[in-house]
Short mmCIF file of C-alpha atoms and ligand atoms in Angstrom, two decimals:
data_model
loop_
_atom_site.label_atom_id
_atom_site.label_comp_id
_atom_site.label_asym_id
_atom_site.label_seq_id
_atom_site.Cartn_x
_atom_site.Cartn_y
_atom_site.Cartn_z
CA MET A 1 -5.62 -12.20 -18.53
CA SER A 2 -8.47 -10.62 -20.46
CA ASN A 3 -12.17 -10.55 -19.92
CA PRO A 4 -14.35 -8.69 -22.37
CA ASN A 5 -16.98 -8.22 -19.64
CA LEU A 6 -14.63 -6.37 -17.30
CA GLN A 7 -16.05 -2.86 -17.00
CA VAL A 8 -15.41 0.08 -14.72
CA SER A 9 -18.48 2.23 -14.12
CA ALA A 10 -18.59 5.90 -15.06
CA GLU A 11 -19.15 6.65 -11.36
CA VAL A 12 -15.87 4.98 -10.34
CA ARG A 13 -13.98 6.60 -13.21
CA ALA A 14 -15.32 9.99 -12.09
CA LEU A 15 -14.21 9.31 -8.49
CA PHE A 16 -10.66 8.47 -9.56
CA PRO A 17 -10.02 10.48 -12.75
CA ASP A 18 -6.20 10.48 -12.49
CA VAL A 19 -6.08 6.72 -12.06
CA PHE A 20 -8.01 6.08 -15.27
CA LYS A 21 -6.18 8.60 -17.49
CA ALA A 22 -4.51 7.20 -20.60
CA ARG A 23 -0.71 7.46 -20.61
CA PRO A 24 0.71 10.40 -22.57
CA VAL A 25 2.18 9.19 -25.87
CA ASP A 26 5.51 10.90 -25.11
CA SER A 27 5.91 9.33 -21.66
CA HIS A 28 9.03 7.61 -20.33
CA LYS A 29 9.60 5.61 -17.15
CA GLY A 30 10.45 8.75 -15.21
CA THR A 31 6.91 9.97 -15.91
CA PHE A 32 5.52 7.27 -13.63
CA GLY A 33 7.75 7.70 -10.61
CA SER A 34 9.91 5.49 -8.42
CA LEU A 35 8.53 3.57 -5.44
CA GLY A 36 10.70 2.34 -2.57
CA VAL A 37 9.34 -0.63 -0.60
CA ILE A 38 11.13 -1.30 2.69
CA GLY A 39 10.30 -4.50 4.55
CA GLY A 40 11.09 -8.17 4.15
CA ALA A 41 13.00 -9.29 7.24
CA SER A 42 14.41 -12.82 7.17
CA GLY A 43 11.58 -15.29 6.55
CA MET A 44 9.19 -12.56 5.37
CA SER A 45 10.91 -11.48 2.15
CA GLY A 46 7.69 -12.51 0.39
CA ALA A 47 5.69 -9.68 1.95
CA ALA A 48 7.98 -7.02 0.43
CA VAL A 49 8.12 -8.92 -2.88
CA LEU A 50 4.29 -8.98 -3.03
CA ALA A 51 4.13 -5.22 -2.42
CA GLY A 52 6.84 -4.54 -5.02
CA THR A 53 5.22 -6.81 -7.59
CA ALA A 54 1.84 -5.14 -7.10
CA ALA A 55 3.47 -1.74 -7.57
CA ALA A 56 5.09 -2.82 -10.84
CA TYR A 57 1.76 -4.10 -12.21
CA MET A 58 0.09 -0.88 -11.04
CA GLY A 59 2.33 1.10 -13.37
CA ALA A 60 5.10 2.62 -11.24
CA GLY A 61 8.01 3.60 -13.51
CA LYS A 62 10.59 1.95 -11.25
CA VAL A 63 10.16 -0.21 -8.17
CA TRP A 64 12.84 -0.81 -5.54
CA VAL A 65 12.51 -3.43 -2.81
CA GLY A 66 14.78 -2.95 0.20
CA PHE A 67 15.06 -6.00 2.45
CA ASN A 68 15.54 -5.54 6.17
CA GLN A 69 18.40 -8.03 6.12
CA ASP A 70 22.20 -7.74 6.15
CA SER A 71 22.45 -8.96 2.56
CA LEU A 72 20.06 -9.64 -0.32
CA PRO A 73 18.05 -12.84 0.20
CA MET A 74 18.07 -13.42 -3.59
CA PRO A 75 19.98 -12.01 -6.58
CA ILE A 76 16.74 -11.29 -8.47
CA ILE A 77 13.09 -11.94 -7.71
CA PRO A 78 12.18 -15.05 -9.70
CA GLY A 79 9.60 -14.08 -12.32
CA GLN A 80 9.98 -10.38 -11.50
CA PRO A 81 13.42 -9.26 -12.76
CA GLU A 82 12.03 -5.74 -13.36
CA ILE A 83 12.23 -4.99 -9.64
CA LEU A 84 15.43 -3.38 -8.34
CA LEU A 85 16.80 -4.90 -5.15
CA ALA A 86 18.75 -3.44 -2.24
CA THR A 87 19.10 -3.85 1.48
CA ALA A 88 16.79 -1.59 3.48
CA LYS A 89 19.76 0.41 4.79
CA GLU A 90 21.01 1.10 1.25
CA LEU A 91 17.60 1.91 -0.16
CA MET A 92 16.61 4.39 2.55
CA GLN A 93 19.55 6.60 1.52
CA ARG A 94 18.25 7.12 -2.03
CA LYS A 95 16.98 10.61 -2.79
CA ASP A 96 15.21 9.76 -6.07
CA ILE A 97 12.23 7.95 -4.53
CA ASP A 98 8.78 9.50 -5.15
CA ALA A 99 6.85 7.44 -2.56
CA TRP A 100 7.65 4.92 0.17
CA VAL A 101 5.89 1.81 1.43
CA ILE A 102 7.33 0.70 4.75
CA GLY A 103 6.54 -2.25 6.96
CA CYS A 104 5.52 -5.33 4.93
CA GLY A 105 7.31 -8.19 6.67
CA PHE A 106 9.61 -5.61 8.32
CA GLY A 107 9.95 -7.47 11.63
CA LEU A 108 9.53 -6.26 15.21
CA SER A 109 13.06 -6.64 16.59
CA ASP A 110 14.97 -3.84 18.31
CA SER A 111 17.03 -3.40 15.16
CA SER A 112 13.81 -3.06 13.11
CA ALA A 113 12.63 -0.36 15.53
CA GLU A 114 15.97 1.44 15.19
CA LEU A 115 15.80 1.30 11.39
CA LEU A 116 12.24 2.63 11.40
CA ARG A 117 13.41 5.49 13.64
CA ARG A 118 16.10 6.40 11.09
CA ILE A 119 13.62 6.21 8.20
CA LEU A 120 11.12 8.47 9.99
CA LEU A 121 13.87 10.95 10.87
CA LEU A 122 14.89 11.08 7.20
CA GLY A 123 11.22 11.69 6.31
CA ILE A 124 11.15 14.64 8.71
CA GLU A 125 14.54 16.00 7.53
CA ARG A 126 13.34 15.89 3.92
CA ALA A 127 9.90 17.27 4.77
CA GLU A 128 10.05 20.01 2.16
CA HIS A 129 10.08 17.32 -0.58
CA ASN A 130 6.74 16.06 0.75
CA VAL A 131 7.37 12.45 -0.31
CA PRO A 132 4.37 10.32 0.71
CA MET A 133 5.12 7.53 3.18
CA LEU A 134 2.73 4.61 3.61
CA LEU A 135 3.20 2.67 6.84
CA ASP A 136 1.78 -0.86 7.04
CA ALA A 137 1.99 -4.10 8.99
CA ASP A 138 5.03 -4.33 11.32
CA ALA A 139 5.78 -0.61 10.96
CA LEU A 140 2.38 0.02 12.58
CA THR A 141 2.92 -2.52 15.32
CA LEU A 142 6.28 -0.83 16.05
CA LEU A 143 4.52 2.54 16.35
CA SER A 144 2.15 1.02 18.90
CA LEU A 145 5.06 -0.45 20.88
CA HIS A 146 7.31 2.65 20.86
CA GLU A 147 5.71 6.02 21.64
CA ASP A 148 8.80 7.87 20.38
CA LEU A 149 8.33 6.27 16.94
CA ALA A 150 4.64 7.24 16.93
CA ALA A 151 5.65 10.82 17.77
CA LEU A 152 8.11 10.86 14.85
CA ALA A 153 5.49 9.44 12.46
CA ARG A 154 3.15 12.28 13.44
CA GLN A 155 5.80 14.76 12.27
CA CYS A 156 6.17 13.19 8.80
CA PRO A 157 4.53 15.45 6.24
CA SER A 158 2.45 13.03 4.13
CA ILE A 159 1.65 9.87 6.00
CA ILE A 160 -0.77 7.06 5.14
CA ILE A 161 -1.40 4.22 7.58
CA THR A 162 -3.14 0.99 6.57
CA PRO A 163 -3.94 -1.10 9.66
CA HIS A 164 -6.17 -4.16 9.86
CA ALA A 165 -8.50 -4.21 12.87
CA ALA A 166 -5.92 -5.73 15.23
CA GLU A 167 -3.23 -3.24 14.20
CA ALA A 168 -5.73 -0.38 14.59
CA ALA A 169 -6.57 -1.60 18.10
CA ARG A 170 -2.86 -1.68 18.99
CA LEU A 171 -2.36 1.85 17.64
CA LEU A 172 -5.35 3.16 19.58
CA HIS A 173 -4.51 1.08 22.69
CA VAL A 174 -8.03 -0.37 22.78
CA SER A 175 -9.43 -3.86 22.15
CA THR A 176 -10.03 -5.25 18.66
CA GLU A 177 -13.70 -5.68 19.65
CA LEU A 178 -14.00 -1.95 20.35
CA VAL A 179 -12.56 -1.12 16.92
CA ALA A 180 -14.96 -3.60 15.28
CA ALA A 181 -17.93 -2.08 17.15
CA ASP A 182 -17.42 1.40 15.68
CA ARG A 183 -15.06 1.31 12.73
CA LYS A 184 -15.87 4.88 11.60
CA THR A 185 -14.84 6.34 14.95
CA ALA A 186 -11.68 4.23 14.97
CA VAL A 187 -10.54 5.25 11.48
CA SER A 188 -11.28 8.93 12.17
CA ALA A 189 -9.35 8.78 15.45
CA LEU A 190 -6.37 7.28 13.62
CA SER A 191 -6.32 9.92 10.90
CA ASP A 192 -6.62 12.63 13.57
CA GLN A 193 -3.81 11.12 15.67
CA TYR A 194 -1.39 10.81 12.76
CA GLY A 195 -2.47 13.91 10.85
CA GLY A 196 -2.67 11.96 7.63
CA ILE A 197 -4.79 9.34 5.88
CA ALA A 198 -5.90 6.22 7.73
CA VAL A 199 -7.20 3.05 6.07
CA LEU A 200 -9.07 0.61 8.29
CA LYS A 201 -8.94 -2.65 6.32
CA GLY A 202 -11.43 -5.50 6.31
CA TYR A 203 -14.97 -5.98 4.98
CA GLN A 204 -16.00 -2.54 3.69
CA THR A 205 -12.60 -0.92 4.23
CA LEU A 206 -12.82 2.68 5.46
CA VAL A 207 -10.49 5.54 4.45
CA ALA A 208 -10.36 8.78 6.47
CA ASP A 209 -8.40 11.98 5.98
CA GLY A 210 -9.53 14.02 8.96
CA ALA A 211 -12.36 15.62 6.99
CA ALA A 212 -14.24 12.76 5.33
CA VAL A 213 -14.66 8.99 5.62
CA TYR A 214 -14.91 6.95 2.41
CA GLN A 215 -16.40 3.45 2.53
CA ASN A 216 -15.21 0.96 -0.08
CA ASN A 217 -17.62 -1.64 -1.38
CA SER A 218 -15.47 -3.75 -3.71
CA GLY A 219 -13.77 -6.95 -2.59
CA ASN A 220 -14.78 -10.29 -1.10
CA PRO A 221 -13.59 -12.91 1.42
CA GLY A 222 -11.15 -14.31 -1.16
CA LEU A 223 -8.93 -11.49 0.15
CA SER A 224 -8.78 -13.14 3.57
CA THR A 225 -5.44 -14.72 2.75
CA GLY A 226 -1.86 -14.00 3.82
CA GLY A 227 -0.18 -11.24 1.85
CA SER A 228 -3.24 -9.53 0.38
CA GLY A 229 -2.63 -6.50 2.61
CA ASP A 230 0.95 -6.33 1.34
CA VAL A 231 -0.43 -6.20 -2.20
CA LEU A 232 -2.75 -3.34 -1.21
CA SER A 233 0.22 -1.34 0.08
CA GLY A 234 2.06 -1.85 -3.21
CA ILE A 235 -0.97 -0.79 -5.24
CA ILE A 236 -1.45 2.43 -3.27
CA GLY A 237 2.30 3.08 -3.24
CA ALA A 238 2.47 2.84 -7.03
CA LEU A 239 -0.38 5.33 -7.47
CA LEU A 240 1.35 7.72 -5.05
CA ALA A 241 4.64 7.36 -6.95
CA GLN A 242 2.74 8.31 -10.11
CA GLY A 243 1.96 11.67 -8.52
CA ILE A 244 -1.71 11.03 -7.79
CA SER A 245 -2.89 12.87 -4.67
CA ALA A 246 -2.79 10.82 -1.47
CA TRP A 247 -6.57 11.01 -0.96
CA GLN A 248 -7.37 9.83 -4.49
CA ALA A 249 -4.53 7.25 -4.64
CA THR A 250 -5.49 5.67 -1.32
CA ARG A 251 -9.21 5.34 -2.03
CA ALA A 252 -8.57 4.22 -5.62
CA GLY A 253 -5.98 1.68 -4.44
CA VAL A 254 -8.45 0.18 -1.99
CA TRP A 255 -11.14 0.06 -4.68
CA LEU A 256 -8.82 -1.50 -7.31
CA HIS A 257 -7.59 -4.14 -4.83
CA GLY A 258 -11.17 -5.18 -4.07
CA ALA A 259 -12.22 -5.01 -7.72
CA ALA A 260 -9.26 -7.24 -8.64
CA ALA A 261 -10.50 -9.80 -6.11
CA ASP A 262 -14.03 -9.58 -7.53
CA TYR A 263 -12.61 -10.11 -11.03
CA LEU A 264 -10.65 -13.19 -9.89
CA ARG A 265 -13.77 -14.56 -8.18
CA ASP A 266 -15.76 -14.20 -11.40
CA LEU A 267 -12.94 -15.68 -13.50
CA HIS A 268 -12.47 -18.75 -11.29
CA GLY A 269 -16.06 -19.36 -10.26
CA GLY A 270 -15.58 -18.45 -6.59
CA GLU A 271 -13.43 -16.90 -3.89
CA ILE A 272 -11.88 -19.96 -2.30
CA GLY A 273 -8.15 -20.36 -2.77
CA MET A 274 -7.49 -16.89 -4.12
CA LEU A 275 -3.80 -16.07 -3.75
CA ALA A 276 -2.35 -12.66 -2.92
CA GLY A 277 0.12 -13.15 -5.77
CA GLU A 278 -2.76 -13.35 -8.27
CA LEU A 279 -4.06 -9.90 -7.37
CA PRO A 280 -1.48 -7.69 -9.12
CA VAL A 281 -2.20 -8.95 -12.66
CA ALA A 282 -5.94 -8.75 -11.98
CA ALA A 283 -5.59 -5.20 -10.65
CA ARG A 284 -3.74 -4.24 -13.84
CA ALA A 285 -6.63 -5.63 -15.92
CA VAL A 286 -9.15 -3.63 -13.90
CA ARG A 287 -7.17 -0.39 -14.16
CA ASN A 288 -6.70 -0.75 -17.91
CA ALA A 289 -10.40 -1.55 -18.34
CA GLY A 290 -11.24 1.82 -16.80
CA VAL A 291 -9.01 3.86 -19.08
CA ILE A 292 -10.85 5.57 -21.90
CA ARG A 293 -8.62 5.80 -24.94
CA VAL A 294 -9.33 8.38 -27.61
CA LYS A 295 -8.90 6.65 -30.99
CA GLY A 296 -6.99 8.79 -33.48
N1 NPW B 1 4.57 -14.09 2.67
C1 NPW B 1 4.92 -13.28 3.67
O1 NPW B 1 6.10 -12.99 3.89
C2 NPW B 1 3.86 -12.70 4.53
C3 NPW B 1 4.22 -11.85 5.56
N2 NPW B 1 3.31 -11.18 6.29
C4 NPW B 1 3.84 -10.23 7.26
O2 NPW B 1 3.72 -10.80 8.51
C5 NPW B 1 3.82 -9.77 9.48
C6 NPW B 1 2.75 -9.96 10.52
O3 NPW B 1 1.47 -9.64 9.96
P1 NPW B 1 0.13 -10.26 10.52
O4 NPW B 1 -0.97 -9.39 10.07
O5 NPW B 1 0.04 -11.70 10.15
O6 NPW B 1 0.38 -10.20 12.08
P2 NPW B 1 -0.35 -9.38 13.19
O7 NPW B 1 -0.38 -7.94 12.88
O8 NPW B 1 0.24 -9.76 14.46
O9 NPW B 1 -1.82 -9.94 13.05
C7 NPW B 1 -2.12 -11.21 13.48
C8 NPW B 1 -2.92 -11.07 14.76
O10 NPW B 1 -3.89 -10.05 14.58
C9 NPW B 1 -5.21 -10.60 14.51
N3 NPW B 1 -5.82 -10.12 13.27
C10 NPW B 1 -5.24 -10.06 12.06
N4 NPW B 1 -6.07 -9.51 11.17
C11 NPW B 1 -7.20 -9.22 11.83
C12 NPW B 1 -8.41 -8.62 11.44
N5 NPW B 1 -8.63 -8.21 10.17
N6 NPW B 1 -9.36 -8.46 12.35
C13 NPW B 1 -9.14 -8.85 13.62
N7 NPW B 1 -7.99 -9.43 14.06
C14 NPW B 1 -7.04 -9.61 13.16
C15 NPW B 1 -5.02 -12.08 14.58
O11 NPW B 1 -5.90 -12.59 15.48
P3 NPW B 1 -6.61 -14.05 15.30
O12 NPW B 1 -7.73 -13.81 14.35
O13 NPW B 1 -5.57 -14.97 14.69
O14 NPW B 1 -7.04 -14.41 16.63
C16 NPW B 1 -3.63 -12.26 15.13
O15 NPW B 1 -3.69 -12.21 16.54
C17 NPW B 1 3.64 -8.45 8.72
O16 NPW B 1 4.89 -7.82 8.57
C18 NPW B 1 3.14 -8.89 7.39
O17 NPW B 1 3.51 -7.99 6.36
C19 NPW B 1 1.89 -11.37 6.12
O18 NPW B 1 1.44 -10.30 5.32
C20 NPW B 1 1.57 -12.71 5.46
C21 NPW B 1 2.43 -13.00 4.25
N1 ADP B 2 -13.89 -10.47 3.98
C1 ADP B 2 -13.22 -9.51 3.34
N2 ADP B 2 -13.87 -8.67 2.51
C2 ADP B 2 -13.20 -7.69 1.87
N3 ADP B 2 -11.87 -7.47 2.00
C3 ADP B 2 -11.18 -8.29 2.81
C4 ADP B 2 -11.80 -9.34 3.51
N4 ADP B 2 -10.84 -9.99 4.24
C5 ADP B 2 -9.68 -9.35 4.01
N5 ADP B 2 -9.88 -8.33 3.15
C6 ADP B 2 -8.85 -7.39 2.67
O1 ADP B 2 -7.62 -8.11 2.49
C7 ADP B 2 -6.53 -7.36 3.00
C8 ADP B 2 -5.90 -8.11 4.19
O2 ADP B 2 -4.83 -7.36 4.70
P1 ADP B 2 -4.01 -7.83 5.98
O3 ADP B 2 -4.93 -8.25 7.06
O4 ADP B 2 -3.03 -6.76 6.26
O5 ADP B 2 -3.28 -9.14 5.43
P2 ADP B 2 -1.73 -9.54 5.31
O6 ADP B 2 -1.02 -9.00 6.53
O7 ADP B 2 -1.72 -11.03 5.29
O8 ADP B 2 -1.20 -8.96 4.06
C9 ADP B 2 -7.08 -6.01 3.38
O9 ADP B 2 -7.01 -5.13 2.27
C10 ADP B 2 -8.55 -6.32 3.70
O10 ADP B 2 -9.41 -5.21 3.53
#
């Protein structure tokens, strides 16, 4: 996919300087970190695959997908053999993961809640390593259903939560209408409650870190399709695994996700029928378009 007109403004490049840096010539895959994606209960393997695929296209050195199932639902991901596969229980034991994305298609069963408890406890035990943990989708719904899990999440050292409006309402124990009526207050309350970064998704996604609220202006209704939030989690997770600060990685991930959708809209003459699975390649094109290479 290439489009000679694809340009990233100087203003955006200045906002996200680490995202648009050229790769060092002497890099190797370890330079770009390992991301662990945990999700994909039976019937929702696709959510974790979408997140993992997005992370691979966003430049993570290695991507693991851990399925919340007793055995692997597939030997390899068709079309994406680069991604390493494990069960969630196996993957959560690894100590070489630089960032986690947890929750895409994770499921809401009692056993999912128990697994999330163990993951959060490991995050607290390994707090000195400060490994960022992004919680999305069912992981967020589980926090809203189990106060003990929410309390554990608050103790994790570097947490990012990415609710849509309904998930935010569940976390705050208010109605979705109340969240929609004052999105800035809702996102600030969430970042305060969890002591980390909160992303309130939707039209003009907001990102808060307890000090500031960033409003994103890229993206379009083509994103209103199943799985596009899973892709966002993978994009942000990959930037975190690459060692970019949580504040920059989260805002840049939200911007890139929306810009990828805008690029697809321009390429295909409209927003209708955009697929979540198309976003990762488009996001790669946008990121590369923003990198300034010094010709030698
Ligand atoms: N291929 C796969 O495997 C896929 C798997 N997926 C996985 O599925 C799991 C469940 O995720 P989920 O978001 O569909 O369920 P849930 O949180 O109950 O939300 C639905 C409810 O919330 C509401 N609602 C939703 N968004 C809203 C908004 N912006 N603003 C306002 N309201 C909103 C909506 O209300 P409605 O508009 O329908 O009345 C409805 O009541 C999760 O793990 C995810 O990763 C999906 O990603 C798809 C692809
Ligand atoms: N109308 C819209 N304008 C801009 N972004 C949108 C719009 N609708 C959805 N999105 C984006 O698409 C993603 C949807 O995520 P989510 O609701 O979690 O979907 P899923 O659970 O199916 O992956 C979010 O990043 C959201 O900001």
